[in-house]
Short mmCIF file of C-alpha atoms and ligand atoms in Angstrom, two decimals:
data_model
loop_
_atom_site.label_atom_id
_atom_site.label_comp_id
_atom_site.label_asym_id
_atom_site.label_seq_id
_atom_site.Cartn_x
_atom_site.Cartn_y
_atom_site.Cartn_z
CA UNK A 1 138.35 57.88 146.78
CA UNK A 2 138.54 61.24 144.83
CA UNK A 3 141.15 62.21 142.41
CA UNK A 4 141.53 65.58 140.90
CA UNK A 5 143.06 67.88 138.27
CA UNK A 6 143.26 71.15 138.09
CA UNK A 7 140.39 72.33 135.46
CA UNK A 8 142.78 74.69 133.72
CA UNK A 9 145.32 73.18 132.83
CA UNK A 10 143.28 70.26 131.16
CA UNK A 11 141.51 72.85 129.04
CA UNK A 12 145.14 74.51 128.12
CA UNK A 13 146.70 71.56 127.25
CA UNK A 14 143.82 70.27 125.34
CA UNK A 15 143.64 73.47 123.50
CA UNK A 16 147.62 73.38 122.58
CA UNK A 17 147.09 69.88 121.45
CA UNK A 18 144.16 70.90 118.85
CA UNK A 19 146.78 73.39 117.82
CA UNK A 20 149.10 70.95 117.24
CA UNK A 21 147.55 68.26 115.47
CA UNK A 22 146.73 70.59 112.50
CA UNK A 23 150.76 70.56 111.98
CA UNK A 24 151.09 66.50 111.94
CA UNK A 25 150.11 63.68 109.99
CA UNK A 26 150.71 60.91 112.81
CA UNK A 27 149.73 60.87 116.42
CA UNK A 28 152.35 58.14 118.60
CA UNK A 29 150.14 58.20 121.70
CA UNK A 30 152.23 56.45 124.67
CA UNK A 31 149.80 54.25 126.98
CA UNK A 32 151.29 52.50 129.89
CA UNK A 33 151.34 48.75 129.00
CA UNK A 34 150.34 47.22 132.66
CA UNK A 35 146.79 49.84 132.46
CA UNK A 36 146.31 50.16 128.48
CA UNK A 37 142.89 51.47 128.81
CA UNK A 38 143.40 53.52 132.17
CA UNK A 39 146.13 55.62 130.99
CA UNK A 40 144.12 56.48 127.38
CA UNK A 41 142.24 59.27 127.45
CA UNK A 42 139.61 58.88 124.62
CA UNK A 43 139.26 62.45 123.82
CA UNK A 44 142.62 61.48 122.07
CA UNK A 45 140.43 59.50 119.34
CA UNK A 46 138.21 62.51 118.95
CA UNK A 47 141.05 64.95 118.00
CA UNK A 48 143.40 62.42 115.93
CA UNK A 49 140.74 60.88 114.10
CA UNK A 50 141.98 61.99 110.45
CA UNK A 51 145.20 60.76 111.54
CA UNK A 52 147.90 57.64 111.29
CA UNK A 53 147.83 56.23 114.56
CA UNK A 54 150.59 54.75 116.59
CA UNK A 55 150.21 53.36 120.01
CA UNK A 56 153.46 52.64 122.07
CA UNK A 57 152.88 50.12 124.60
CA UNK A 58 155.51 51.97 127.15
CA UNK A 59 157.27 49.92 129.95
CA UNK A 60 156.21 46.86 128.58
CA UNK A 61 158.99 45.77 130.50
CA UNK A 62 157.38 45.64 133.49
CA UNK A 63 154.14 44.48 131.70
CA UNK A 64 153.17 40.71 131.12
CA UNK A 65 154.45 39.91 127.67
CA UNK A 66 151.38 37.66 126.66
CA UNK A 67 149.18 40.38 127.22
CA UNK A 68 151.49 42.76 125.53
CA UNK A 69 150.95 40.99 122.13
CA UNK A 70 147.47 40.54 123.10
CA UNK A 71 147.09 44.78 123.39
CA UNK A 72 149.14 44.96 120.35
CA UNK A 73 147.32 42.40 118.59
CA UNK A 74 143.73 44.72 119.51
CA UNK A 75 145.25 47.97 118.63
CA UNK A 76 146.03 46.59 114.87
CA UNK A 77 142.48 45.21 114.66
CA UNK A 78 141.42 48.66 115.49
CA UNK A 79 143.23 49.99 112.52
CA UNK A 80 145.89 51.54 114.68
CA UNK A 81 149.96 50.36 114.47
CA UNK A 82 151.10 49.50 118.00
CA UNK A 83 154.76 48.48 118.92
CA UNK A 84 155.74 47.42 122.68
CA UNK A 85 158.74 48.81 124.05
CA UNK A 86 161.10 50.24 126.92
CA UNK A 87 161.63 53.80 125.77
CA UNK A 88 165.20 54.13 128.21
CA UNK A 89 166.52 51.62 126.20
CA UNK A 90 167.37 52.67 122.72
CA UNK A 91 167.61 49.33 121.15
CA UNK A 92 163.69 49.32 120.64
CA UNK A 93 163.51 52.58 118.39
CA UNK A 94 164.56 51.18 115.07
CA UNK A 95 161.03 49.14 115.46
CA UNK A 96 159.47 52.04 115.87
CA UNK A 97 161.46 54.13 113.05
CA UNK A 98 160.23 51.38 110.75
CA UNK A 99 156.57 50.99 112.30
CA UNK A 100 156.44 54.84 111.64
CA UNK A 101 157.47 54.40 108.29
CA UNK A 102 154.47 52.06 107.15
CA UNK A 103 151.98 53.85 109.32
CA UNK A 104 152.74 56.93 106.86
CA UNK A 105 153.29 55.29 103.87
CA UNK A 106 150.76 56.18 102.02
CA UNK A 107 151.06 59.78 102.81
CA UNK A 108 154.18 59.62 101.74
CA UNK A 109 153.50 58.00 98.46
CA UNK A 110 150.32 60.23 97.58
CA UNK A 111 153.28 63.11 98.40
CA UNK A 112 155.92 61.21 95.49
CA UNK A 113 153.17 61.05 93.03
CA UNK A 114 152.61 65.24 93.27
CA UNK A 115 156.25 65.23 92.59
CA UNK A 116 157.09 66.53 96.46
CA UNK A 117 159.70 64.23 97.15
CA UNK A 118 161.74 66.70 100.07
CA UNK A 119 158.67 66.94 102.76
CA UNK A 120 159.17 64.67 105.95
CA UNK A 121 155.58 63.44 107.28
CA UNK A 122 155.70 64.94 110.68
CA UNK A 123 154.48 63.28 114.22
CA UNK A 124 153.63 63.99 117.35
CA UNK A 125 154.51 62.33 120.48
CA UNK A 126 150.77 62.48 123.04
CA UNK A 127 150.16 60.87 126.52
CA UNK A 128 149.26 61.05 130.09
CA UNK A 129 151.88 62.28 132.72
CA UNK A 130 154.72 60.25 133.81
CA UNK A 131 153.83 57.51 130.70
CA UNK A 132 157.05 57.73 129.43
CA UNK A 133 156.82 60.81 126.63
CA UNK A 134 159.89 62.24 127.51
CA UNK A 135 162.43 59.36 128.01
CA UNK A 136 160.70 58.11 124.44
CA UNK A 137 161.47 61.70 122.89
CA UNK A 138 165.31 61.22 124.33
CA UNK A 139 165.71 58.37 123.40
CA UNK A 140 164.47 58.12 119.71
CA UNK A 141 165.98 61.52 118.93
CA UNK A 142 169.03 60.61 120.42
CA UNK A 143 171.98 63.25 119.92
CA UNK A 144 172.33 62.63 115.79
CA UNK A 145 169.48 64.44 115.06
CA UNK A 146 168.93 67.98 114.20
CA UNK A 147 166.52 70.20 115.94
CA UNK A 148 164.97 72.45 112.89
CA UNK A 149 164.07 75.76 114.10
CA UNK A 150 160.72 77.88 113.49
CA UNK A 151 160.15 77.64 109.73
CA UNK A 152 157.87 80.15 107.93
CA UNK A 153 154.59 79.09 107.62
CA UNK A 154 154.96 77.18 111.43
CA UNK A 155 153.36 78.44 114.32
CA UNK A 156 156.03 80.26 116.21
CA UNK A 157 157.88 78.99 118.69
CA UNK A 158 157.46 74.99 117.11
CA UNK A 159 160.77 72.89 117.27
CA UNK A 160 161.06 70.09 114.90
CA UNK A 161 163.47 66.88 115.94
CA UNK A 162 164.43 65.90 112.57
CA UNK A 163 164.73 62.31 112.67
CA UNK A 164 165.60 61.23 109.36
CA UNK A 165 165.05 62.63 105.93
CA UNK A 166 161.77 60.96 106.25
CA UNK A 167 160.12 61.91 109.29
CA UNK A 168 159.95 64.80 111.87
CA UNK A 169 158.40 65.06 115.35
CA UNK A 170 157.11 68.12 117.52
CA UNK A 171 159.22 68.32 120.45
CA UNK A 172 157.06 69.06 122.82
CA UNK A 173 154.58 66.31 123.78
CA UNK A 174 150.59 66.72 123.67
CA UNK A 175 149.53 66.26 127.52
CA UNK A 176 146.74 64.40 127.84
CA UNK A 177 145.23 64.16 131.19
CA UNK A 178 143.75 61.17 132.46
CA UNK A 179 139.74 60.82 132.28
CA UNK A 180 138.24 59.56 135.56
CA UNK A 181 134.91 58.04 133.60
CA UNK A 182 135.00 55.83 136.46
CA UNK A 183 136.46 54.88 140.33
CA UNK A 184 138.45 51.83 138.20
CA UNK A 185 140.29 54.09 136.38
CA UNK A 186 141.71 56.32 139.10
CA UNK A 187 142.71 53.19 141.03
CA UNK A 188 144.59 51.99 138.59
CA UNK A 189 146.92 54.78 137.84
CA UNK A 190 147.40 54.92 141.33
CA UNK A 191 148.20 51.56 141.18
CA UNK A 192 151.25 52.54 138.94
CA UNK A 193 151.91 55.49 140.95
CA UNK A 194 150.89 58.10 138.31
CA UNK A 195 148.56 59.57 140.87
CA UNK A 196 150.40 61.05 143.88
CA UNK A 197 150.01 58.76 147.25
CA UNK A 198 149.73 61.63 149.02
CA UNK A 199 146.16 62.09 147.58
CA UNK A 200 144.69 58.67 148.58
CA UNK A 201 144.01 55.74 151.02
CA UNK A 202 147.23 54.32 150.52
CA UNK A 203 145.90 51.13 153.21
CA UNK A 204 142.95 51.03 150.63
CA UNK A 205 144.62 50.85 147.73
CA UNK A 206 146.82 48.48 149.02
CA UNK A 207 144.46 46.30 149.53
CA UNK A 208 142.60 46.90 146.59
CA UNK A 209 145.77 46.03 144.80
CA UNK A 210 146.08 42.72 147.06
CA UNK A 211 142.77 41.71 145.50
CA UNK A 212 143.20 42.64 142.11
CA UNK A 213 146.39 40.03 142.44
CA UNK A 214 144.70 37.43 144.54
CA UNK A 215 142.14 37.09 141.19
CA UNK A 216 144.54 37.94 138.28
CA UNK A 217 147.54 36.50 139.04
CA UNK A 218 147.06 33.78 142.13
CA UNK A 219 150.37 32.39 143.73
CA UNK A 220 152.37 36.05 143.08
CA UNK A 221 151.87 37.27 146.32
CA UNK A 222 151.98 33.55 148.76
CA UNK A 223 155.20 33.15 146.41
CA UNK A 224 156.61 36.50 146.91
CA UNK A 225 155.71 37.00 150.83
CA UNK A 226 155.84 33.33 151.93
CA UNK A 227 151.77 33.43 152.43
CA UNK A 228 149.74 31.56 153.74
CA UNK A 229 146.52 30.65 151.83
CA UNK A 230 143.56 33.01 151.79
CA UNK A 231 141.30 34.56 149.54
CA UNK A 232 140.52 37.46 151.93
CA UNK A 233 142.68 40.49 150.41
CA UNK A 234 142.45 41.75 154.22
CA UNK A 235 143.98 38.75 156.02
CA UNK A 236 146.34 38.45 153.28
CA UNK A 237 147.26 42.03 153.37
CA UNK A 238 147.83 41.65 157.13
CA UNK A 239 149.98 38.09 156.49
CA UNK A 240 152.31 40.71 153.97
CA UNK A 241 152.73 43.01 156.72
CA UNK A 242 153.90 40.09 158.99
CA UNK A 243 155.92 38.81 156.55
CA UNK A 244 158.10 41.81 156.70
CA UNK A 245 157.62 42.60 159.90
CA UNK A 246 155.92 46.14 159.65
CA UNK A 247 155.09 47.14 163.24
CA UNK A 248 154.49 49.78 165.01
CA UNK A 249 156.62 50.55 168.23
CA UNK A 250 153.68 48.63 171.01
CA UNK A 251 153.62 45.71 168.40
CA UNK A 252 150.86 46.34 166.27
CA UNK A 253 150.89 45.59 162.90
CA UNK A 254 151.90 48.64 160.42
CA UNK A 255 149.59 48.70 157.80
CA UNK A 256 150.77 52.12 155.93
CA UNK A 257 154.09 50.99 155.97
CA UNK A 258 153.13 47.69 154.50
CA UNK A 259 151.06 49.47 151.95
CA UNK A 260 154.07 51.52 150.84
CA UNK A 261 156.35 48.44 150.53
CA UNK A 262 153.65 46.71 148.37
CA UNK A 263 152.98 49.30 146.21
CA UNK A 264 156.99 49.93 145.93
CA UNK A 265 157.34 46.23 144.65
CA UNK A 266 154.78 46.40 141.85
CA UNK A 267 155.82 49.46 140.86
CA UNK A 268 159.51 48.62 140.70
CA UNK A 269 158.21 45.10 139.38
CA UNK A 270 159.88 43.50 142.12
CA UNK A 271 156.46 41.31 142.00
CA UNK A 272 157.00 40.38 138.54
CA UNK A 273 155.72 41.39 135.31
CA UNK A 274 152.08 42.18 136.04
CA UNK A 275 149.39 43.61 133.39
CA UNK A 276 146.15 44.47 135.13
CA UNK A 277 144.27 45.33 132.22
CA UNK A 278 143.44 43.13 129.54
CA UNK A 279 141.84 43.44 126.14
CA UNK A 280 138.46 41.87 126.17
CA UNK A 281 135.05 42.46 125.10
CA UNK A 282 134.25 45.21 127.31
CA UNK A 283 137.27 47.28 126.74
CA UNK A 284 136.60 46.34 122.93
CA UNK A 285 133.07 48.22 123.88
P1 LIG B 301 156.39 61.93 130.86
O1 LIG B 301 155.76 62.66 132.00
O2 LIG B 301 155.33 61.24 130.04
O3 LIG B 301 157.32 62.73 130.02
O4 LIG B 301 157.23 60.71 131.52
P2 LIG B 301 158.82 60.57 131.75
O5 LIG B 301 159.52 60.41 130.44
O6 LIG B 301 159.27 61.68 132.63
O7 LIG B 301 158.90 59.17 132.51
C1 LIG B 301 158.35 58.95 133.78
C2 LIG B 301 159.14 57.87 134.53
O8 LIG B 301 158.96 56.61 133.89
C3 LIG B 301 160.65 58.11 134.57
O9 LIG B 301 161.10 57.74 135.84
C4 LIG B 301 161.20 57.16 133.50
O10 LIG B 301 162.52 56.74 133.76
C5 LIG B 301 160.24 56.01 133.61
N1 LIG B 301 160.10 55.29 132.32
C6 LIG B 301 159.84 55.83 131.11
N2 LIG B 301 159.72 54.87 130.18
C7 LIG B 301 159.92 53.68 130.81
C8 LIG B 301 159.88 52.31 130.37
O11 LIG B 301 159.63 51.97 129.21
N3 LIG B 301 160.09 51.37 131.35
C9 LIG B 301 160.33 51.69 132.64
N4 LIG B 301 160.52 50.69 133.51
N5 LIG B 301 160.36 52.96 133.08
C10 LIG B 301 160.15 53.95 132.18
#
């Protein structure tokens, strides 16, 4: 399978983000919690490396919640804050308000003892497409908060969401696009659907899926579809498609239609909360 972007626009909105960064003191990169390492692009570390980290472990509600705290639990011994949450569902933001708080606390200090007591750290919200950066800007800015205008000494055309006296954010979001260092990677943003179907094996994938559940989380699927036993992602694939009867007018089993009811079901989490990437020594690399 081959996946790609369109050259320019990665080097534009890498470009804009160098921009950017100059103007913040904390990068909240959004990762999606079921594919932490898939949906991080690592050039991310390159160009935020003087900077307060924050990782948001986005719809980790659809993510398994042991390995939530496990990803959280990596990203703190990395020297990075990390916080899971929903970001359509407001109730998670005052974590993150007071996460943001501590991860720029001692900018904030180091600004009291020069006697500049009125300057809000500012952040920036970064992440692949569709990861959640723009329900998580809506959400934690809510309607209270005042958008500041250009400001002299601001690059033109910057909005600031001012979201307490404390703290500011850019409201646009860095786009990062996703690195395809290897097959793994595309396949699993596909498997969340942040790659459009259109541009893949969707019977592949499907199965490929099938497989990665068969080893990761066994019983899911003979639960879910009434299985029978197998270890052959194939047959079982094929027992799915029986299951709910996808066939094709002379009989036949349908396996694209099949696919897209699969992939519909972990997407929606239908299957359950499913994490497909897990923090471990080789991710650690
Ligand atoms: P962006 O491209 O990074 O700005 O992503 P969006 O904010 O447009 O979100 C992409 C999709 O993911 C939308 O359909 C959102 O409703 C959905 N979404 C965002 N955050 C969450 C979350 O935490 N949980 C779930 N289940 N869905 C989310």
């Amino acid at each position: 399978m081959q996946y790609q972007w369109y050259p320019g626009h990665m080097t534009k909105a890498k470009r804009q983000m160098q921009e950017d960064i100059k103007l913040v003191d904390l990068v909240i990169e959004l990762v999606d919690a079921r594919v932490p390492v898939s949906s991080h692009n690592p050039d991310i570390d390159e160009i935020g490396k003087s900077k307060s980290r924050l990782v948001l472990l986005n719809k980790a509600d659809l993510a398994d919640e042991s390995k939530n705290q496990a990803w959280c639990e990596y990203y703190k011994s990395r020297g990075m804050y990390a916080v899971r949450l929903d970001a359509r569902n407001r109730a998670g933001m005052k974590e993150v308000q007071n996460v943001i708080q501590e991860a720029c606390k001692e900018k904030l200090e180091r600004n009291r003892r020069r006697g500049i007591l009125n300057r809000p750290v500012r952040a920036m919200v970064a992440g692949i497409p569709n990861v959640g950066k723009s329900t998580f800007i809506n959400s934690f800015a809510g309607k209270a908060c005042t958008k500041t205008g250009n400001k002299p000494g601001v690059t033109k055309g910057k909005q600031w969401i001012r979201l307490n006296k404390n703290v500011e954010l850019l409201d646009t979001p860095g786009i990062l696009w996703p690195k395809f260092e290897d097959q793994t990677i595309g396949l699993h943003l596909a498997f969340i659907g942040s790659i459009k179907d259109e541009l893949l094996n969707r019977d592949e994938m499907a199965v490929e899926l099938v497989k990665e559940l068969l080893s990761q989380y066994p019983g899911v699927l003979a639960a879910r579809y009434d299985l029978l036993e197998s270890a052959d992602p194939t047959e079982v694939f094929s027992y799915i498609a029986k299951n709910r009867n996808c066939l094709k007018k002379g009989g036949e089993l349908d396996h694209a239609k099949a696919a897209a009811l699969l992939l519909e079901e972990f997407r929606s989490g239908r299957l359950g909360r499913i994490t497909i990437e897990t923090p471990s020594l080789e991710t650690i690399g």
